[in-house]
Amino acid sequence: MKPDFTNPLLEYVVYLADNSMILGQRLSAWCGHGPVLEQDIALTNIALDLIGEARHYYQYAAELTENKWSEDDFPFHRQERDFRHVLLVEQPNGHWGITIMRQFIFDTYHMFYLQELQKSSDIRIAQIAAQSLKEASYHLRYSSEWVVRLSEGTEESFHKMQEALDELYRYYGEFFVPAPFESEMHIKGICPDLDIIEQRSKNFFHQTISKTSLKIPENTFMQQGGKSGLHSENLGFILAEMQYMQKSYPGLEW
């Protein structure tokens, strides 16, 4: 099955959903494996928040297809090239520091994005953004506090956080490079101004990093391609697990 991405609104809504869905799927792998019980539960709850947000977008996307697609069809019946999320969210969990840094980079985008998205001229999108904003604010507070705590902890935790920043910073810039469907939606007042979000996001990012001894990589080539369906091999492994039940038992409903 292939979605009709000749409709830029549908493609945009799917983009919003895919970012949260894939990151939620990644975080869910920590369930039962967190370093301590409290953080195990915290990450599981964040995963549920993100998947819940994704569901709202997928429900709207299904309506945009006049219900030719269902909410479940979007995450479970598409191939890799039909996903529109940024490359950051599909990166492996790695150690605890990598998971936290990935979350922090995403959260510094997500929270400020939702703040602007709740002003969208599309009432349905604006409502989802407003509903998700409170959770996203908590996510950012959680991940930013952990970045500082780990970076200023032991020598080992500092080196792991620097390793995580060096590895993941290259994926930060993709958020702020508009895809064609974002540019079209921005003209219609549906998609927010990415320049505004980039400024606010990076201000918070740099303020947080300045509280630590971490060094932001310089002259980094920012990776792109996820918004147009060009993904790494990591997505294939995610989908193999996420789509297993639907492929094994077609039409299964919860």
GROMACS .gro file of C-alpha atoms in nm:
model
  254
    1MET     CA    1   0.000   0.000   0.000
    2LYS     CA    2   0.119   0.349  -0.084
    3PRO     CA    3  -0.035   0.667   0.057
    4ASP     CA    4  -0.144   0.938  -0.185
    5PHE     CA    5   0.129   1.191  -0.119
    6THR     CA    6   0.008   1.406  -0.407
    7ASN     CA    7  -0.195   1.562  -0.126
    8PRO     CA    8   0.064   1.776   0.062
    9LEU     CA    9  -0.162   1.809   0.368
   10LEU     CA   10  -0.174   1.431   0.403
   11GLU     CA   11   0.203   1.407   0.364
   12TYR     CA   12   0.251   1.678   0.625
   13VAL     CA   13   0.020   1.513   0.878
   14VAL     CA   14   0.196   1.180   0.822
   15TYR     CA   15   0.531   1.353   0.879
   16LEU     CA   16   0.411   1.482   1.215
   17ALA     CA   17   0.285   1.138   1.308
   18ASP     CA   18   0.590   0.944   1.192
   19ASN     CA   19   0.834   1.151   1.400
   20SER     CA   20   0.649   1.068   1.720
   21MET     CA   21   0.564   0.711   1.625
   22ILE     CA   22   0.916   0.599   1.538
   23LEU     CA   23   1.074   0.767   1.840
   24GLY     CA   24   0.804   0.620   2.062
   25GLN     CA   25   0.879   0.277   1.920
   26ARG     CA   26   1.249   0.325   1.988
   27LEU     CA   27   1.191   0.435   2.349
   28SER     CA   28   0.952   0.147   2.416
   29ALA     CA   29   1.247  -0.092   2.381
   30TRP     CA   30   1.374   0.042   2.715
   31CYS     CA   31   1.067  -0.092   2.895
   32GLY     CA   32   1.199  -0.334   3.157
   33HIS     CA   33   1.561  -0.248   3.073
   34GLY     CA   34   1.610   0.101   3.220
   35PRO     CA   35   1.909   0.164   3.448
   36VAL     CA   36   1.677   0.209   3.748
   37LEU     CA   37   1.305   0.154   3.792
   38GLU     CA   38   1.215   0.524   3.804
   39GLN     CA   39   1.384   0.599   3.471
   40ASP     CA   40   1.247   0.280   3.317
   41ILE     CA   41   0.896   0.403   3.396
   42ALA     CA   42   0.972   0.759   3.286
   43LEU     CA   43   1.092   0.655   2.940
   44THR     CA   44   0.800   0.415   2.900
   45ASN     CA   45   0.560   0.698   2.977
   46ILE     CA   46   0.733   0.928   2.728
   47ALA     CA   47   0.704   0.654   2.466
   48LEU     CA   48   0.331   0.625   2.537
   49ASP     CA   49   0.290   1.003   2.512
   50LEU     CA   50   0.458   1.009   2.171
   51ILE     CA   51   0.266   0.713   2.034
   52GLY     CA   52  -0.056   0.869   2.162
   53GLU     CA   53   0.027   1.192   1.978
   54ALA     CA   54   0.106   0.994   1.664
   55ARG     CA   55  -0.233   0.820   1.686
   56HIS     CA   56  -0.416   1.152   1.677
   57TYR     CA   57  -0.230   1.251   1.361
   58TYR     CA   58  -0.284   0.911   1.197
   59GLN     CA   59  -0.657   0.933   1.273
   60TYR     CA   60  -0.667   1.268   1.096
   61ALA     CA   61  -0.461   1.127   0.808
   62ALA     CA   62  -0.712   0.844   0.770
   63GLU     CA   63  -0.993   1.099   0.740
   64LEU     CA   64  -0.796   1.283   0.472
   65THR     CA   65  -0.799   0.962   0.266
   66GLU     CA   66  -1.180   0.948   0.309
   67ASN     CA   67  -1.115   0.641   0.525
   68LYS     CA   68  -0.962   0.443   0.239
   69TRP     CA   69  -0.679   0.404   0.490
   70SER     CA   70  -0.727   0.332   0.858
   71GLU     CA   71  -0.530   0.469   1.151
   72ASP     CA   72  -0.342   0.137   1.173
   73ASP     CA   73  -0.260   0.124   0.803
   74PHE     CA   74  -0.017   0.415   0.825
   75PRO     CA   75   0.231   0.269   1.077
   76PHE     CA   76   0.180  -0.099   0.993
   77HIS     CA   77   0.130  -0.121   0.615
   78ARG     CA   78   0.387   0.112   0.465
   79GLN     CA   79   0.735   0.039   0.333
   80GLU     CA   80   1.047   0.226   0.441
   81ARG     CA   81   1.039   0.480   0.156
   82ASP     CA   82   0.687   0.589   0.250
   83PHE     CA   83   0.784   0.705   0.601
   84ARG     CA   84   0.852   1.077   0.639
   85HIS     CA   85   1.020   1.111   0.980
   86VAL     CA   86   1.360   1.274   1.030
   87LEU     CA   87   1.666   1.051   1.054
   88LEU     CA   88   1.732   1.132   1.420
   89VAL     CA   89   1.436   0.939   1.558
   90GLU     CA   90   1.534   0.610   1.397
   91GLN     CA   91   1.887   0.608   1.538
   92PRO     CA   92   1.957   0.312   1.774
   93ASN     CA   93   1.908   0.349   2.148
   94GLY     CA   94   2.270   0.267   2.222
   95HIS     CA   95   2.368   0.327   2.582
   96TRP     CA   96   2.168   0.543   2.823
   97GLY     CA   97   2.359   0.859   2.728
   98ILE     CA   98   2.281   0.818   2.358
   99THR     CA   99   1.911   0.767   2.430
  100ILE     CA  100   1.903   1.077   2.650
  101MET     CA  101   2.092   1.293   2.399
  102ARG     CA  102   1.869   1.179   2.114
  103GLN     CA  103   1.566   1.262   2.325
  104PHE     CA  104   1.705   1.602   2.420
  105ILE     CA  105   1.775   1.699   2.060
  106PHE     CA  106   1.426   1.590   1.958
  107ASP     CA  107   1.262   1.764   2.253
  108THR     CA  108   1.435   2.097   2.186
  109TYR     CA  109   1.265   2.087   1.844
  110HIS     CA  110   0.936   1.927   1.941
  111MET     CA  111   0.833   2.153   2.226
  112PHE     CA  112   0.898   2.479   2.040
  113TYR     CA  113   0.741   2.334   1.726
  114LEU     CA  114   0.419   2.251   1.910
  115GLN     CA  115   0.409   2.600   2.060
  116GLU     CA  116   0.386   2.743   1.708
  117LEU     CA  117   0.181   2.457   1.562
  118GLN     CA  118  -0.108   2.526   1.799
  119LYS     CA  119  -0.155   2.848   1.598
  120SER     CA  120  -0.202   2.649   1.275
  121SER     CA  121  -0.485   2.751   1.044
  122ASP     CA  122  -0.582   2.383   1.034
  123ILE     CA  123  -0.803   2.353   1.341
  124ARG     CA  124  -0.752   1.978   1.378
  125ILE     CA  125  -0.372   2.007   1.374
  126ALA     CA  126  -0.384   2.303   1.613
  127GLN     CA  127  -0.594   2.102   1.859
  128ILE     CA  128  -0.354   1.806   1.852
  129ALA     CA  129  -0.058   2.038   1.905
  130ALA     CA  130  -0.222   2.214   2.198
  131GLN     CA  131  -0.315   1.881   2.354
  132SER     CA  132   0.041   1.748   2.316
  133LEU     CA  133   0.225   2.059   2.433
  134LYS     CA  134   0.202   1.994   2.807
  135GLU     CA  135   0.355   1.649   2.767
  136ALA     CA  136   0.627   1.781   2.535
  137SER     CA  137   0.719   2.046   2.791
  138TYR     CA  138   0.772   1.773   3.050
  139HIS     CA  139   0.976   1.569   2.804
  140LEU     CA  140   1.210   1.863   2.744
  141ARG     CA  141   1.251   1.930   3.113
  142TYR     CA  142   1.327   1.564   3.174
  143SER     CA  143   1.583   1.519   2.896
  144SER     CA  144   1.758   1.853   2.951
  145GLU     CA  145   1.800   1.783   3.323
  146TRP     CA  146   1.948   1.442   3.244
  147VAL     CA  147   2.191   1.591   2.992
  148VAL     CA  148   2.327   1.823   3.260
  149ARG     CA  149   2.325   1.556   3.532
  150LEU     CA  150   2.516   1.301   3.325
  151SER     CA  151   2.756   1.551   3.171
  152GLU     CA  152   2.853   1.684   3.514
  153GLY     CA  153   2.854   1.345   3.686
  154THR     CA  154   3.147   1.108   3.665
  155GLU     CA  155   3.432   1.116   3.415
  156GLU     CA  156   3.281   0.813   3.242
  157SER     CA  157   2.933   0.966   3.218
  158PHE     CA  158   3.081   1.286   3.074
  159HIS     CA  159   3.270   1.097   2.804
  160LYS     CA  160   2.959   0.898   2.714
  161MET     CA  161   2.756   1.217   2.680
  162GLN     CA  162   3.024   1.378   2.464
  163GLU     CA  163   3.027   1.064   2.251
  164ALA     CA  164   2.649   1.086   2.219
  165LEU     CA  165   2.658   1.453   2.121
  166ASP     CA  166   2.934   1.391   1.865
  167GLU     CA  167   2.732   1.106   1.713
  168LEU     CA  168   2.386   1.264   1.706
  169TYR     CA  169   2.440   1.636   1.649
  170ARG     CA  170   2.465   1.573   1.275
  171TYR     CA  171   2.092   1.493   1.269
  172TYR     CA  172   1.977   1.814   1.437
  173GLY     CA  173   1.970   2.036   1.129
  174GLU     CA  174   1.722   1.827   0.930
  175PHE     CA  175   1.434   1.952   1.144
  176PHE     CA  176   1.477   2.304   1.011
  177VAL     CA  177   1.519   2.237   0.638
  178PRO     CA  178   1.166   2.248   0.493
  179ALA     CA  179   1.050   1.967   0.271
  180PRO     CA  180   0.831   2.068  -0.027
  181PHE     CA  181   0.515   1.969   0.162
  182GLU     CA  182   0.619   2.186   0.458
  183SER     CA  183   0.682   2.487   0.234
  184GLU     CA  184   0.339   2.450   0.077
  185MET     CA  185   0.172   2.411   0.415
  186HIS     CA  186   0.357   2.716   0.547
  187ILE     CA  187   0.215   2.929   0.265
  188LYS     CA  188  -0.134   2.820   0.374
  189GLY     CA  189  -0.063   2.899   0.739
  190ILE     CA  190  -0.077   2.533   0.841
  191CYS     CA  191   0.293   2.469   0.904
  192PRO     CA  192   0.480   2.711   1.134
  193ASP     CA  193   0.785   2.917   1.037
  194LEU     CA  194   1.085   2.687   1.079
  195ASP     CA  195   1.323   2.982   1.112
  196ILE     CA  196   1.145   3.094   1.430
  197ILE     CA  197   1.150   2.743   1.570
  198GLU     CA  198   1.517   2.697   1.483
  199GLN     CA  199   1.612   3.015   1.668
  200ARG     CA  200   1.418   2.923   1.982
  201SER     CA  201   1.525   2.561   1.971
  202LYS     CA  202   1.895   2.636   1.931
  203ASN     CA  203   1.885   2.905   2.198
  204PHE     CA  204   1.756   2.652   2.449
  205PHE     CA  205   1.996   2.386   2.322
  206HIS     CA  206   2.300   2.609   2.363
  207GLN     CA  207   2.185   2.739   2.701
  208THR     CA  208   2.157   2.383   2.828
  209ILE     CA  209   2.492   2.270   2.686
  210SER     CA  210   2.657   2.581   2.835
  211LYS     CA  211   2.572   2.443   3.181
  212THR     CA  212   2.803   2.149   3.109
  213SER     CA  213   3.158   2.089   2.989
  214LEU     CA  214   3.032   1.939   2.663
  215LYS     CA  215   3.164   2.073   2.333
  216ILE     CA  216   2.925   2.110   2.042
  217PRO     CA  217   3.081   1.964   1.725
  218GLU     CA  218   3.196   2.227   1.476
  219ASN     CA  219   3.165   2.227   1.096
  220THR     CA  220   2.919   1.940   1.108
  221PHE     CA  221   2.756   1.827   0.784
  222MET     CA  222   2.388   1.791   0.871
  223GLN     CA  223   2.233   1.468   0.749
  224GLN     CA  224   1.907   1.487   0.554
  225GLY     CA  225   1.675   1.264   0.357
  226GLY     CA  226   1.422   1.130   0.606
  227LYS     CA  227   1.150   1.378   0.509
  228SER     CA  228   1.165   1.255   0.150
  229GLY     CA  229   1.171   0.886   0.246
  230LEU     CA  230   1.546   0.824   0.233
  231HIS     CA  231   1.623   0.636   0.553
  232SER     CA  232   1.905   0.436   0.705
  233GLU     CA  233   1.906   0.061   0.751
  234ASN     CA  234   1.790   0.122   1.108
  235LEU     CA  235   1.433   0.180   0.994
  236GLY     CA  236   1.412  -0.165   0.839
  237PHE     CA  237   1.486  -0.326   1.175
  238ILE     CA  238   1.229  -0.105   1.347
  239LEU     CA  239   0.956  -0.193   1.097
  240ALA     CA  240   1.038  -0.564   1.108
  241GLU     CA  241   0.951  -0.561   1.476
  242MET     CA  242   0.674  -0.300   1.472
  243GLN     CA  243   0.486  -0.449   1.176
  244TYR     CA  244   0.534  -0.816   1.264
  245MET     CA  245   0.185  -0.879   1.405
  246GLN     CA  246   0.002  -0.713   1.116
  247LYS     CA  247   0.209  -0.899   0.858
  248SER     CA  248   0.163  -1.229   1.039
  249TYR     CA  249  -0.207  -1.178   1.112
  250PRO     CA  250  -0.347  -0.936   0.851
  251GLY     CA  251  -0.640  -0.730   0.970
  252LEU     CA  252  -0.570  -0.790   1.337
  253GLU     CA  253  -0.733  -0.526   1.560
  254TRP     CA  254  -0.659  -0.452   1.925
   0.00000   0.00000   0.00000
